[in-house]
Structure formats: C-alpha cells, structure tokens
Coordinates of C-alpha atoms in Angstrom, one line a residue:
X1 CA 96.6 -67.0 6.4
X2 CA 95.4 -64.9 8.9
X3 CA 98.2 -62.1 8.1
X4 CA 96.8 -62.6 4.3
X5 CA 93.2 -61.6 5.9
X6 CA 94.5 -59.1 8.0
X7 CA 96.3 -57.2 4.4
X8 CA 92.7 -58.1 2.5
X9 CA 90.4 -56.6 5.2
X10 CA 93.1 -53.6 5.2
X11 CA 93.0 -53.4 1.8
X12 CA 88.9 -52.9 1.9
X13 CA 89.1 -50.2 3.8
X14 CA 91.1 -47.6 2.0
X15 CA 89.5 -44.9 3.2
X16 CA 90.1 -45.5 6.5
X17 CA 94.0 -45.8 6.5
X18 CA 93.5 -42.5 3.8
X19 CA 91.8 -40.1 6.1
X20 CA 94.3 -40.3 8.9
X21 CA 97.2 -40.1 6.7
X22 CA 95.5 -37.2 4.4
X23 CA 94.1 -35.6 7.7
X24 CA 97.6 -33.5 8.4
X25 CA 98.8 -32.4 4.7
X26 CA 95.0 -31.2 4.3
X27 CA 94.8 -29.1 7.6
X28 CA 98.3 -27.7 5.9
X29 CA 96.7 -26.9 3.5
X30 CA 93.5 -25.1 5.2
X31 CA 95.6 -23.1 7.7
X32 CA 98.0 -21.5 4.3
X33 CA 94.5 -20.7 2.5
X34 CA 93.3 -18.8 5.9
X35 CA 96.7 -17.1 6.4
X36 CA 96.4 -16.3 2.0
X37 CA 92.5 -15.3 2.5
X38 CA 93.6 -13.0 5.7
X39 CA 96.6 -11.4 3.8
X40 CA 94.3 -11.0 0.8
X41 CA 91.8 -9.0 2.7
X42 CA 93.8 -7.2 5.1
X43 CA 93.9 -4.3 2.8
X44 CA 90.1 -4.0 2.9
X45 CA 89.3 -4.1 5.6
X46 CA 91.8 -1.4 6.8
X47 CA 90.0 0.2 3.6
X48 CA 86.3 -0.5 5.4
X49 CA 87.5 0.7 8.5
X50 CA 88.7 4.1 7.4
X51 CA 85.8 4.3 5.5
X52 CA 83.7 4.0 8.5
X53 CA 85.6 6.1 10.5
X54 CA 85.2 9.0 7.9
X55 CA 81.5 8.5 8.7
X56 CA 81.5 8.6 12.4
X57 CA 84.0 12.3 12.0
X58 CA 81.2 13.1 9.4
X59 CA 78.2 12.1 11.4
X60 CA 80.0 14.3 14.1
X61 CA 80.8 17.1 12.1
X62 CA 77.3 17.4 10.9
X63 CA 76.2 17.5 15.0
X64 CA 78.1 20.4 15.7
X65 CA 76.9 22.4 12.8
X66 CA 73.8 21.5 14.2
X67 CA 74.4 23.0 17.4
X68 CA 76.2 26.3 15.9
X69 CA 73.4 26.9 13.9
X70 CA 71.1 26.6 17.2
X71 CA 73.5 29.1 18.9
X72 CA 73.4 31.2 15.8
X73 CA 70.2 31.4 16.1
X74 CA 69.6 32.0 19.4
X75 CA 72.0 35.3 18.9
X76 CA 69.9 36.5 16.3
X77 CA 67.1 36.2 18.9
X78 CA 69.2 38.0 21.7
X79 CA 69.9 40.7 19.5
X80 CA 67.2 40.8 17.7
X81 CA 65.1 41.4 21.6
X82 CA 68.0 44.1 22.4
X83 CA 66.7 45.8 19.6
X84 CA 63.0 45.8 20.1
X85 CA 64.2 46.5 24.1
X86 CA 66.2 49.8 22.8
X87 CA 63.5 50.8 20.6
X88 CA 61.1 50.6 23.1
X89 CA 62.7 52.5 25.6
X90 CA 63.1 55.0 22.9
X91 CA 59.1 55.4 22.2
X92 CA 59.0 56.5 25.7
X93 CA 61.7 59.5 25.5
X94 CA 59.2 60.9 22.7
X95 CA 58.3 63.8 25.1
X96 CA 55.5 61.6 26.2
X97 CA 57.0 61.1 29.9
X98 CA 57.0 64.9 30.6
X99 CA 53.5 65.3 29.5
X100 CA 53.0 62.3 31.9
X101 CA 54.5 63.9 34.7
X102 CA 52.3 66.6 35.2
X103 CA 49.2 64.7 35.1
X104 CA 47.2 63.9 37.9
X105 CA 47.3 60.1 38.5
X106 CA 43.8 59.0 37.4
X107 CA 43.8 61.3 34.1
X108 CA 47.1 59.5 33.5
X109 CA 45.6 56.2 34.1
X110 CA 42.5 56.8 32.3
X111 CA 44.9 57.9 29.4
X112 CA 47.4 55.0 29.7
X113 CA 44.8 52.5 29.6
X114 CA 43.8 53.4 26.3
X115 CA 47.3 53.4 24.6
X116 CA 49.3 50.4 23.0
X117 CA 50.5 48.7 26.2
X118 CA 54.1 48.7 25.4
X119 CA 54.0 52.3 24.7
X120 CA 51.9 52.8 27.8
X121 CA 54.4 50.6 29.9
X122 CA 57.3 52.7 28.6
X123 CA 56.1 55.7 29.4
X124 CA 55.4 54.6 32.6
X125 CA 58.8 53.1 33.3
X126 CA 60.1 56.5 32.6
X127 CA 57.7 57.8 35.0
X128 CA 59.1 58.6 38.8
X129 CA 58.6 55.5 41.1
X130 CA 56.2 57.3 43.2
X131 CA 54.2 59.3 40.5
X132 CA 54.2 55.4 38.4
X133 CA 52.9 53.5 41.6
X134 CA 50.0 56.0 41.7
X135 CA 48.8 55.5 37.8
X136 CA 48.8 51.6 38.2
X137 CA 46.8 51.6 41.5
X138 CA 44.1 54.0 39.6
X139 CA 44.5 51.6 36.7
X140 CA 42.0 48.6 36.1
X141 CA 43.7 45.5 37.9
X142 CA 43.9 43.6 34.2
X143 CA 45.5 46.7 32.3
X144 CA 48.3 47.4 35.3
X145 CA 49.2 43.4 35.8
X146 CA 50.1 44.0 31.7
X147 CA 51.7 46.7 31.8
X148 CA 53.7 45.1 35.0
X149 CA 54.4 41.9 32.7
X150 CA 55.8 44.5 29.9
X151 CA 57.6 46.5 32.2
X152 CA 59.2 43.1 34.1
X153 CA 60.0 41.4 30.8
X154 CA 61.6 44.3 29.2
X155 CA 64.3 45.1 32.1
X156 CA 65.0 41.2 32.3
X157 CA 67.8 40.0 29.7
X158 CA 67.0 36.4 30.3
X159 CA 63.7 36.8 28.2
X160 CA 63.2 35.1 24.5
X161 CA 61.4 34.6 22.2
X162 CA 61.2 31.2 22.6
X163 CA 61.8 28.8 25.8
X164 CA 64.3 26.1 25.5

C-alpha cells in the first residue's frame, strides 16, 4: 500500500520527474541553435568588421589629406614671402641706393622717413653698414625701430605670414 502511494504521489508530480529527464535533450538542443545562430552570422560579422575597418583607413585617409593640404599651404606661403622678399630687394636696386650714397646722413634720413617703409628699409639695406648706421641714428627712434623690424624680417627665412 505504501508502494501504491509512493507510484500515486509520483504520478502527481509529473513535472518534476519531466524537468530532470527533459533538462539534458533541451540544453542539446540550445547549444546546436547557438553553434547554427554563430555559423549563421559569422558571415556578417566578418562583413561588419570589414566594413568598419574601411572606415577607420577612410577616417585616416581623410587626416592626411588634411595635413597635405596644411603643408601645401604653408608652401604657397613660403613662396609666396620669397617672392615679396625678391621683389623687395629689387625696389631698392632702382638706382635709389646710389642717390642714397651720396647724401649726407640727416638729408637721407629726413628723406627716408617720408618714404614707404619697405622701400625706405630696402634702400637702406643696400646702403654701406657705416653710411646705414648714420641715417638710422638721425632718424626719429619710431621710424628707425620700423625700418629695423623690416630690415630684420626680410633677411630671416623663418618669417610667415602666419604663426603656427
């Protein structure tokens, strides 16, 4: 009788005696789907992947034209100050300096102070050292500092346009 209860309080419980025999055959069954659902996939992610990648070479390529066109630019500006150098140095070779030279030092200065600066500064910078030192000292302080600034910029190669 009790064996009869036993069977009976067994038989009441169904799902209990199911779940541990279903438990392996279903986690079978789970681990095939993950192993279909990876193989299914595989393909697109390796698609994602390259896709991304194409982006990163892209976002890359897109930085260096960046910096070329910096570069490219800043050779415009170097040559573009070469020229305005060369041209200036020209101005000064326009049979000004020997006109120059044989003025007395405070005429000249007088003279130089009322000219474009960068012509004046040429024409200085063609001048002899000596005979150049004696026009700025007989120049007002504010108009020889320029024409020092024009005369220093022009002879230095490292000067732009813009700082960086």
């Amino acid at each position: 009788m009790l064996f009869a209860g036993l069977i009976g309080a067994m038989l009441t419980m169904p799902g209990a005696f199911a779940q541990e025999v279903a438990a392996p055959v279903e986690a079978n069954r789970t681990s095939d789907e993950i192993q279909q659902f990876c193989t299914n996939i595989a393909d697109a992610a390796r698609d994602q992947r390259y896709v991304l990648q194409k982006q990163e070479l892209a976002d890359i390529q897109a930085g260096v034209n960046e910096r070329i066109g910096v570069l490219e630019k800043r050779r415009a500006e170097y040559e573009d100050w070469l020229k305005r150098r060369d041209d200036f140095l020209k101005q000064a070779e326009l049979g000004l300096v020997d006109i120059y030279k044989t003025m007395k030092a405070d005429a000249a200065a007088g003279q130089l102070e009322l000219v474009n600066p960068e012509i004046a500064a040429a024409i200085v910078m063609k001048l002899p050292p000596r005979q150049s030192s004696l026009i700025l000292s007989e120049m007002a302080a504010d108009k020889a500092a320029m024409l020092t600034n024009i005369i220093s910029s022009a002879s230095d190669p490292n000067t732009s346009k813009e700082p960086s």
